[in-house]
Structure formats: structure tokens, C-alpha cells
PDB file of C-alpha atoms and ligand atoms in Angstrom:
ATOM      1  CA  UNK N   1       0.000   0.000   0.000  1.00 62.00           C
ATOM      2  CA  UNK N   2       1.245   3.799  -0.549  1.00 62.00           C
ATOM      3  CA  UNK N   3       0.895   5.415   2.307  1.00 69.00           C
ATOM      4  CA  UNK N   4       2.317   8.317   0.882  1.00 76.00           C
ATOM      5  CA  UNK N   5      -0.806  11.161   1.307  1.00 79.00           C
ATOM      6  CA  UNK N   6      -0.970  13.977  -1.330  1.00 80.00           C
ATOM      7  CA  UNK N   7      -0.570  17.728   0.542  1.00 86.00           C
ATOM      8  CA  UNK N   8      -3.733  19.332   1.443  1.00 93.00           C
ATOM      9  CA  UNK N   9      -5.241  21.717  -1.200  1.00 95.00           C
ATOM     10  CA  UNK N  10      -3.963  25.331  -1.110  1.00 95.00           C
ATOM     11  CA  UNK N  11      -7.991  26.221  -1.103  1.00 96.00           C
ATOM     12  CA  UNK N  12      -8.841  23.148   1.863  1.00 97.00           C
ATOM     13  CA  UNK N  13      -8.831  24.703   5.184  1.00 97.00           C
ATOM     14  CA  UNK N  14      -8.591  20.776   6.912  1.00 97.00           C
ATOM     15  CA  UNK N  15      -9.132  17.620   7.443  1.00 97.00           C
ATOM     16  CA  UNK N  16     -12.736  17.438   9.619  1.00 98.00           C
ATOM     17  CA  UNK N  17     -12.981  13.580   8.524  1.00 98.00           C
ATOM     18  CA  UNK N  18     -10.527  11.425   7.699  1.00 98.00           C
ATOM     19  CA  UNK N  19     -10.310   8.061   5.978  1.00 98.00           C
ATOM     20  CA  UNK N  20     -10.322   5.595   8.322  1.00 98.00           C
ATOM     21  CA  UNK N  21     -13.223   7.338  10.812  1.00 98.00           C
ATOM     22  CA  UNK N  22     -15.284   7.677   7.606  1.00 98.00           C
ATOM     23  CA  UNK N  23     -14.982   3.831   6.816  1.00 98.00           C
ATOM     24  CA  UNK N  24     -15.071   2.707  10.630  1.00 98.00           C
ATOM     25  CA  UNK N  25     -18.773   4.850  10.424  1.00 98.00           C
ATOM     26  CA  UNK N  26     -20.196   3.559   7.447  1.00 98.00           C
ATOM     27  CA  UNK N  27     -19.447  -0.103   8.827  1.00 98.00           C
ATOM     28  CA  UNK N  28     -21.779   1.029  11.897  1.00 98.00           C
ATOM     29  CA  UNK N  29     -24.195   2.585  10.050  1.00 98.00           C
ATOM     30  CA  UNK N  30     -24.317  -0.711   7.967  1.00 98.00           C
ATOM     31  CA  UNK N  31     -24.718  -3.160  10.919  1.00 98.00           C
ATOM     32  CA  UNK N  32     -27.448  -0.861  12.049  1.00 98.00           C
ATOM     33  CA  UNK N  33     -29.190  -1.175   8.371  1.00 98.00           C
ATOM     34  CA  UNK N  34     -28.580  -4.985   8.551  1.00 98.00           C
ATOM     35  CA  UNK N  35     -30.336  -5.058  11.695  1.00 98.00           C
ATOM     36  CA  UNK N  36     -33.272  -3.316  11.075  1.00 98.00           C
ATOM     37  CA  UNK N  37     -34.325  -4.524   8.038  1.00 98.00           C
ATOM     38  CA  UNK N  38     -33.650  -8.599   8.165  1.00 97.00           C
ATOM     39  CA  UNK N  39     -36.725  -9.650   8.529  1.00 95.00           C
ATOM     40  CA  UNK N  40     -38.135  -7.977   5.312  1.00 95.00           C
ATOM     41  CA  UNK N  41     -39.580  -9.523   2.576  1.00 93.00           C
ATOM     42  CA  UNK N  42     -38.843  -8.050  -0.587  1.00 94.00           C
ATOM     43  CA  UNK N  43     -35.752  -6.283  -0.950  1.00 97.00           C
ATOM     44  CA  UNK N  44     -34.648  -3.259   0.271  1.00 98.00           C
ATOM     45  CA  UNK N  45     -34.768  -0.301  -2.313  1.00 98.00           C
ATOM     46  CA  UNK N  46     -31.532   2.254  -1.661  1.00 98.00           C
ATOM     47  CA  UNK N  47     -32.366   5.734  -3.528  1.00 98.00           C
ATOM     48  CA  UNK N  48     -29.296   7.144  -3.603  1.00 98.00           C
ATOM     49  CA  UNK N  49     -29.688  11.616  -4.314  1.00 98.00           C
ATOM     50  CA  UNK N  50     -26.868  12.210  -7.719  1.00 97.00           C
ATOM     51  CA  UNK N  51     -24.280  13.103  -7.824  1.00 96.00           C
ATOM     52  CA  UNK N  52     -23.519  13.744  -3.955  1.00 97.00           C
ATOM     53  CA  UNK N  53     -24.097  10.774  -2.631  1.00 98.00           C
ATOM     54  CA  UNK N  54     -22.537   7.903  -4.964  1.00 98.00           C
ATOM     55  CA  UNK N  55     -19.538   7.177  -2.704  1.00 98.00           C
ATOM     56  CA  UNK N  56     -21.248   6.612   0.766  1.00 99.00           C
ATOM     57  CA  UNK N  57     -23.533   4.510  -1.451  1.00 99.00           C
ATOM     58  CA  UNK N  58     -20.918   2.644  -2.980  1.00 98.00           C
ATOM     59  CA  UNK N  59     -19.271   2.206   0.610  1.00 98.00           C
ATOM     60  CA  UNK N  60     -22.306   1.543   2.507  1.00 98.00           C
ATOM     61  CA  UNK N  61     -24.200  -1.033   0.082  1.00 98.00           C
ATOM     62  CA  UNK N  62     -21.134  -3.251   0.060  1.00 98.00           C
ATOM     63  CA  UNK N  63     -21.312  -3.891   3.792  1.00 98.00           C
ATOM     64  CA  UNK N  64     -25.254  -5.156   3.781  1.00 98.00           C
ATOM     65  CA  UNK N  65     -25.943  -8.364   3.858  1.00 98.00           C
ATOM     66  CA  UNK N  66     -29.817  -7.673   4.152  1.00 98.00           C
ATOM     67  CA  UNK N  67     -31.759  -8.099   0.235  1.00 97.00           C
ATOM     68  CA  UNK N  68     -31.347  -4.896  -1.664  1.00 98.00           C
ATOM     69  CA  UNK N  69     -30.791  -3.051  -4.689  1.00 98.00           C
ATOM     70  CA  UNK N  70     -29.462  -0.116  -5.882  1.00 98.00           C
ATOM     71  CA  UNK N  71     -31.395   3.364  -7.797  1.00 98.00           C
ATOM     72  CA  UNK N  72     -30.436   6.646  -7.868  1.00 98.00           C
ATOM     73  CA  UNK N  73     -32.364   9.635  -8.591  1.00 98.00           C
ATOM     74  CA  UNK N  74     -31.179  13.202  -9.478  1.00 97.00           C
ATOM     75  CA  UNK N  75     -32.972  16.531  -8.237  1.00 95.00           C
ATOM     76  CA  UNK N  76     -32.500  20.063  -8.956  1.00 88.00           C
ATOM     77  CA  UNK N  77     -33.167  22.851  -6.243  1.00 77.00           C
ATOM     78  CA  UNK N  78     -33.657  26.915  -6.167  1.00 69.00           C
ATOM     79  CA  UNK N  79     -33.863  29.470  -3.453  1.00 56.00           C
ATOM     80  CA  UNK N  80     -30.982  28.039  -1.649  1.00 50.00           C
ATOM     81  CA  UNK N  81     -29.448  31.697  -1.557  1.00 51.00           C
ATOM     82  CA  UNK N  82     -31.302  34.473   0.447  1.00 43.00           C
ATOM     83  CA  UNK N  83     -34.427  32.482   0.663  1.00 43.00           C
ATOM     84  CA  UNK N  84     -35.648  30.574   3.756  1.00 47.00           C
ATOM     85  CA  UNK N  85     -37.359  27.687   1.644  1.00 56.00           C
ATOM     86  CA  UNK N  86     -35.395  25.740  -1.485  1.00 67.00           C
ATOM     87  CA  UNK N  87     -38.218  24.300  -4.077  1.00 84.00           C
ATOM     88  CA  UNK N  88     -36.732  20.736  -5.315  1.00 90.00           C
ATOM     89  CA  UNK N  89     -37.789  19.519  -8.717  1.00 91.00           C
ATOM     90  CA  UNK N  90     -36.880  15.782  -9.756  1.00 94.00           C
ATOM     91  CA  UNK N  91     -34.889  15.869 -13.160  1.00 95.00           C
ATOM     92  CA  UNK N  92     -34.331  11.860 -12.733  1.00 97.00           C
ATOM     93  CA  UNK N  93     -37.143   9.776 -11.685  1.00 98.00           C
ATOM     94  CA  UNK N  94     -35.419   5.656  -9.650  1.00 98.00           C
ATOM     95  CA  UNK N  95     -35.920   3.450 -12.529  1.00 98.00           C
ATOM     96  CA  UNK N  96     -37.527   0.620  -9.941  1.00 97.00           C
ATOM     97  CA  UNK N  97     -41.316   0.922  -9.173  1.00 97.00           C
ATOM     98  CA  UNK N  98     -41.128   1.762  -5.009  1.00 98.00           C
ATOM     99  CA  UNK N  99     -44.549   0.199  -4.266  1.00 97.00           C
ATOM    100  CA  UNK N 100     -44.470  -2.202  -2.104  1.00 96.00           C
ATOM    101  CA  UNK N 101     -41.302  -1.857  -0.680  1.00 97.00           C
ATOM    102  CA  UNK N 102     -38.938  -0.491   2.176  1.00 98.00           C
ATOM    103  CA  UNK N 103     -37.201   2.573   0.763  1.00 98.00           C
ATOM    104  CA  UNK N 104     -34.213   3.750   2.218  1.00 98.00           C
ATOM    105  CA  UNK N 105     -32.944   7.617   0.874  1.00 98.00           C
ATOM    106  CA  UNK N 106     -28.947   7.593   0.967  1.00 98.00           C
ATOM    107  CA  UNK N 107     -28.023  11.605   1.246  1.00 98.00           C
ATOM    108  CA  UNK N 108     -24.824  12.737   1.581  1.00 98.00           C
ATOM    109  CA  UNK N 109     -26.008  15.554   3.400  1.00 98.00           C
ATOM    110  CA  UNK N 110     -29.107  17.203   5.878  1.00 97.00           C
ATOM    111  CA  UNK N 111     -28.666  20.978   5.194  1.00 96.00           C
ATOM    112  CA  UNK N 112     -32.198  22.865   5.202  1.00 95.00           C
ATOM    113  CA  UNK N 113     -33.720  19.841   5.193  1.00 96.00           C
ATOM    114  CA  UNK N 114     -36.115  20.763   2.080  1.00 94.00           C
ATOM    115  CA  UNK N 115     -34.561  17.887  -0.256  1.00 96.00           C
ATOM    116  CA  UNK N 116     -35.182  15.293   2.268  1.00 97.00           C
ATOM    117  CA  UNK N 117     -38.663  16.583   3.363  1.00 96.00           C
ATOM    118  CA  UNK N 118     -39.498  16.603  -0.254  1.00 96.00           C
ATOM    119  CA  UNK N 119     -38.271  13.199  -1.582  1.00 97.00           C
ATOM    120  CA  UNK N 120     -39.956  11.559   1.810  1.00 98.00           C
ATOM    121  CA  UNK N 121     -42.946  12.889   0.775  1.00 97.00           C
ATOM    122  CA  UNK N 122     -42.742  12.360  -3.223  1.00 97.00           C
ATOM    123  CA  UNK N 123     -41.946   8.359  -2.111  1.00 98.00           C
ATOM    124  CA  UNK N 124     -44.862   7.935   0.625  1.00 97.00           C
ATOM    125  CA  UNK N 125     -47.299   9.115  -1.250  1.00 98.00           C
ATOM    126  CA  UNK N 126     -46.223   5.774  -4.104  1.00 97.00           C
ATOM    127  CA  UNK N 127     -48.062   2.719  -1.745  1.00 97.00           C
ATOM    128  CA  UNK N 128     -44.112   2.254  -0.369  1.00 98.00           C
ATOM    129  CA  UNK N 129     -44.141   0.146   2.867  1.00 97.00           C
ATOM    130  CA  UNK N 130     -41.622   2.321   4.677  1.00 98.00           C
ATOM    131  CA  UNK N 131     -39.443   5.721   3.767  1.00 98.00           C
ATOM    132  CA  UNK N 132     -36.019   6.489   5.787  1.00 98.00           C
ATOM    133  CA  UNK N 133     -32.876   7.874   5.771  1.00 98.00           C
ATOM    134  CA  UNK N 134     -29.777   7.361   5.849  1.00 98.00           C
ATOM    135  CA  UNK N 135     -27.490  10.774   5.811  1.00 98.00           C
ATOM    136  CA  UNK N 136     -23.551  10.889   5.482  1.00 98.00           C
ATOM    137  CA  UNK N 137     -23.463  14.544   7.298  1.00 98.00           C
ATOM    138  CA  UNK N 138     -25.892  16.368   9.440  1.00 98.00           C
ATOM    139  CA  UNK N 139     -25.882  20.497   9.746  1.00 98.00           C
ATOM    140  CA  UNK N 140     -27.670  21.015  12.804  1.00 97.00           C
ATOM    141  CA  UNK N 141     -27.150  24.623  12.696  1.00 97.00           C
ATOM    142  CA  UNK N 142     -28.738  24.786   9.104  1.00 95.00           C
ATOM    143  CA  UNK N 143     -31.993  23.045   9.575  1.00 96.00           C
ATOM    144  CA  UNK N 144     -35.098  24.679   8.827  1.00 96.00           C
ATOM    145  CA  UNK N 145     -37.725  21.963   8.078  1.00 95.00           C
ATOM    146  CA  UNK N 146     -37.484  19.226  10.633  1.00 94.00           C
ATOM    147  CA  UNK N 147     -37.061  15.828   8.922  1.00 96.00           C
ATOM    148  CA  UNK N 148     -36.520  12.265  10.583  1.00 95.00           C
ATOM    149  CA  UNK N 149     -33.069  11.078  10.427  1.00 97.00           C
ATOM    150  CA  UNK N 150     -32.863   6.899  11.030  1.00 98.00           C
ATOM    151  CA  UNK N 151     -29.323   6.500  10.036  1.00 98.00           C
ATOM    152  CA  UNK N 152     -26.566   9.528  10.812  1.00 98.00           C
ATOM    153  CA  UNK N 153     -23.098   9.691   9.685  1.00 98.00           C
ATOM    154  CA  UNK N 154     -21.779  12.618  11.599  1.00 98.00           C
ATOM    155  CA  UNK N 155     -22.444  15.755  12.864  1.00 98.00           C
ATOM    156  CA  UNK N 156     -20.469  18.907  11.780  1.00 98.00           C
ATOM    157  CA  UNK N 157     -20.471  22.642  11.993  1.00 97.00           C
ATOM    158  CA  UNK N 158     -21.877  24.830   9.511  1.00 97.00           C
ATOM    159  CA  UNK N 159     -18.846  25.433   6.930  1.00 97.00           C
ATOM    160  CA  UNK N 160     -18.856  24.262   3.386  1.00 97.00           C
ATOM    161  CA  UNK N 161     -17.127  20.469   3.012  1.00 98.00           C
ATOM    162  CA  UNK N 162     -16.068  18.345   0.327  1.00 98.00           C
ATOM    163  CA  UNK N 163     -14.607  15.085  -0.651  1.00 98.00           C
ATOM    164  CA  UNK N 164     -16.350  11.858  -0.426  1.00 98.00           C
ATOM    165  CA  UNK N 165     -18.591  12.392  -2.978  1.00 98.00           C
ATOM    166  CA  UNK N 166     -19.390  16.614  -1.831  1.00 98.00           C
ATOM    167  CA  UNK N 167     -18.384  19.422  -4.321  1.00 97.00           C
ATOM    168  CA  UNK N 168     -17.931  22.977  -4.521  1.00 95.00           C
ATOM    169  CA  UNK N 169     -18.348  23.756  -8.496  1.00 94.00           C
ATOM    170  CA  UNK N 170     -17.419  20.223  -9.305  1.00 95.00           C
ATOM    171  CA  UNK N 171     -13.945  19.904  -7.269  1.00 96.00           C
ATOM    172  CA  UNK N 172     -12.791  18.153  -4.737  1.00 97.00           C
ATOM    173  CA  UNK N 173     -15.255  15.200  -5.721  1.00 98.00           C
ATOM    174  CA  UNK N 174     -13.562  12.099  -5.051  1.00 98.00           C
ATOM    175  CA  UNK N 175     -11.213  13.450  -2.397  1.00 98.00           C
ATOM    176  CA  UNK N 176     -11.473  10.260   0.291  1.00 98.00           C
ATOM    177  CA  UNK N 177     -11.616  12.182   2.905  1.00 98.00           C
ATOM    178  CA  UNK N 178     -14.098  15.122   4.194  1.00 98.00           C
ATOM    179  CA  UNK N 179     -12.625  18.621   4.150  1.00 98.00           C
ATOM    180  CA  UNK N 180     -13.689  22.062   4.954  1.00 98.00           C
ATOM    181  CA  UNK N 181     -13.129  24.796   2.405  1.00 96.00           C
ATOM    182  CA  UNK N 182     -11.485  27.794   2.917  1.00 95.00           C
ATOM    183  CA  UNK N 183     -14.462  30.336   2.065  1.00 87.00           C
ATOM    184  CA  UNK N 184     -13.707  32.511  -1.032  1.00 82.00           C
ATOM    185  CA  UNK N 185     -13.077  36.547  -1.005  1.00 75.00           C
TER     186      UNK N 185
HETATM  187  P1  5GP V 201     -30.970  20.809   1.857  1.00 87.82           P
HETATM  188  O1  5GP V 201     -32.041  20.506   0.868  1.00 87.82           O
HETATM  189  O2  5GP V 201     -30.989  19.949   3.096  1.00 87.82           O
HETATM  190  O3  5GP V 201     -30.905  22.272   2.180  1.00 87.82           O
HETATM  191  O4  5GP V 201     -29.598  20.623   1.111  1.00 87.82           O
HETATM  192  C1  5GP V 201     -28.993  19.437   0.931  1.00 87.82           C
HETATM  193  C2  5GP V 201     -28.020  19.596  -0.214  1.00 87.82           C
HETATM  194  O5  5GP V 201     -27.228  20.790  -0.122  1.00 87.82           O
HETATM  195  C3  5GP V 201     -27.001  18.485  -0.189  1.00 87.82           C
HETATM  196  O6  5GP V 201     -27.473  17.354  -0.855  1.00 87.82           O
HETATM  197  C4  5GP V 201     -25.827  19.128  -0.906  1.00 87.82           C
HETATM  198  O7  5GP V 201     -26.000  18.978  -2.289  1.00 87.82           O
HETATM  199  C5  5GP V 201     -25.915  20.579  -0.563  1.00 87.82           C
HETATM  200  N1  5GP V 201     -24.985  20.953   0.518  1.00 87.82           N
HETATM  201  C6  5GP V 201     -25.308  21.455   1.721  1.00 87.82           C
HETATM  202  N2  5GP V 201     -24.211  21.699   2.466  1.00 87.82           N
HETATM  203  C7  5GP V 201     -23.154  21.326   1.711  1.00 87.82           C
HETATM  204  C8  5GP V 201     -21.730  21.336   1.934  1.00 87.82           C
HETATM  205  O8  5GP V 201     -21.184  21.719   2.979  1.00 87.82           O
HETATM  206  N3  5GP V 201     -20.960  20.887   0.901  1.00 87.82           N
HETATM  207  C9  5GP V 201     -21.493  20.450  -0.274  1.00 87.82           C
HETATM  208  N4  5GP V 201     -20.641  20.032  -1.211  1.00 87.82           N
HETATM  209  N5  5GP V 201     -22.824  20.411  -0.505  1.00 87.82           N
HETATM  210  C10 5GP V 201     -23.646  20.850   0.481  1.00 87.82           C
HETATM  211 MG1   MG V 202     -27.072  16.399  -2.428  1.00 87.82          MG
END
């Protein structure tokens, strides 16, 4: 193995999460997905939200040992900025018909809340058995519409990260760790 680590980015303030916390925490969060779903009968659905959360999917879904399989959908959202409510559309529908089964949202991370709130709603209202979460990173200081929260990576504080799947205008991607940016000028 190279152990060998790359420097930090010039524009990466630190490390908040590194590698080996991240993967210790996704095994827990998987053991605690295994559990509460074995008895099921069909298989669990994962709806993973694009692009953000494809790593902690990729991590997470090969530590269950429970029935399941795999979807993604993508979503698009305004007001962010200056507004207290974001409006989320769906641009990219799961390709699996949710009726009838256990759906489990995989988020990389609870902000406002509005995307979960939305997409918890959008699936209950499809004859689904069940709709939960599970979320890479929590905000608490950023919440605005309350949403249940079954599975938690981590708490942070409210800076802007990225790595493990989180951007900021498309960088910093598929950095394995989680990092806080240094906020621009
Ligand atoms: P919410 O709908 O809860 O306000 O926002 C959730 C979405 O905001 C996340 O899926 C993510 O796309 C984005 N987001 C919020 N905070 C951060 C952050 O610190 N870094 C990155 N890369 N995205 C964030
Ligand atoms: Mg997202």
C-alpha cells in the first residue's frame, strides 16, 4: 500500500474527517441497516440523491448483507441563496417501481432539510411500505424543516465540506476524505 498522502489543497482549510473514521462509520451505520431490516420480505430499495451521494452509497451497500438493490435519482433545487425555503424539482425519476417496498434515501447531506422533506414525501405518497434515511453529514445549525433522520453519519459545523462524494463547483469530488473549504473573497 502507498501510504504516501498527497498535501492538502492550497484552497482546503482541513481535514474534519478522515479516511479511516469515515470507513469505521459507514461499517456502523451498515450493521445498524442490517439489523433493522432482516426480517423484510422483498428487498430493500436504496435511492441514492446524484451526484452527492454515490460514494457513501458505494461504501455503505457493500457492507449489507440484508436483500437490496441499488437506484439513484437526481434533483434540482432553487432558493438556496437568500431564501428561507429551497423548491426541489426531480430531473431523474429511480428506474424501480417503489410500491411495495422499504425505501431507504442515501443523502450525503441534511442541510435545510427541504430535499429530504421533499423526496420523503414524493416516495410515501407511491403505496411504499416504509421511507427512511440514511445521511452521510448532518448540519444542525442549518436546519429549517425538521425531517426524521434513522441512520446519521456525523455531525459537523456549519462550513462548506467536500470530498467523499461533496463538491464545490465540481472539485474536490472524489477526495477520500471530508474537508472544509477555505471560504472565497
Ligand atoms: P438541503 O435541501 O438539506 O438544504 O440541502 C442538501 C443539499 O445541499 C445536499 O445534498 C448538498 O447537495 C448541498 N450541501 C449542503 N451543504 C453542503 C456542503 O457543505 N458541501 C457540499 N458540497 N454540498 C452541500
Ligand atoms: Mg445532495
Amino acid at each position: 500500500m502507498n501510504t504516501v498522502k498527497p498535501p492538502l489543497s492550497d484552497d482546503l482549510a482541513r481535514v474534519l474527517i478522515d479516511e479511516d473514521s469515515i470507513s469505521k462509520r459507514v461499517s456502523e451505520l451498515a450493521d445498524e441497516i442490517n439489523a433493522k431490516y432482516r426480517n423484510i420480505e422483498e428487498p430493500l430499495i436504496l435511492v441514492g440523491v446524484l451526484k452527492g451521494s454515490f460514494i457513501f452509497m458505494a461504501d455503505l451497500v457493500r457492507r449489507l448483507t440484508i436483500p437490496h438493490v441499488v437506484d439513484f435519482i437526481a434533483i434540482s433545487s432553487y432558493g438556496k441563496k437568500g431564501t428561507e425555503r429551497g423548491e426541489v424539482r426531480l430531473l431523474m425519476d429511480t428506474r424501480e417501481n417503489l410500491a411495495g417496498h422499504h425505501v431507504l434515501i442515501v443523502e450525503d447531506i441534511l442541510d435545510s432539510g427541504s430535499t429530504l422533506s421533499y423526496l420523503i414525501r414524493t416516495f410515501g405518497a407511491r403505496g411504499t411500505k416504509s421511507v427512511e434515511t440514511a445521511v452521510f453529514l448532518d448540519k444542525p445549525a442549518r436546519h429549517v424543516i425538521p425531517v426524521d433522520i434513522q441512520f446519521r453519519g456525523f455531525e459537523i459545523p456549519d462550513v462548506w465540506v467536500v470530498g467523499y462524494g461533496l463538491d464545490y463547483k465540481e472539485r474536490h469530488r472524489t477526495l477520500p476524505y471530508i474537508a472544509e473549504m477555505i471560504p472565497e473573497k
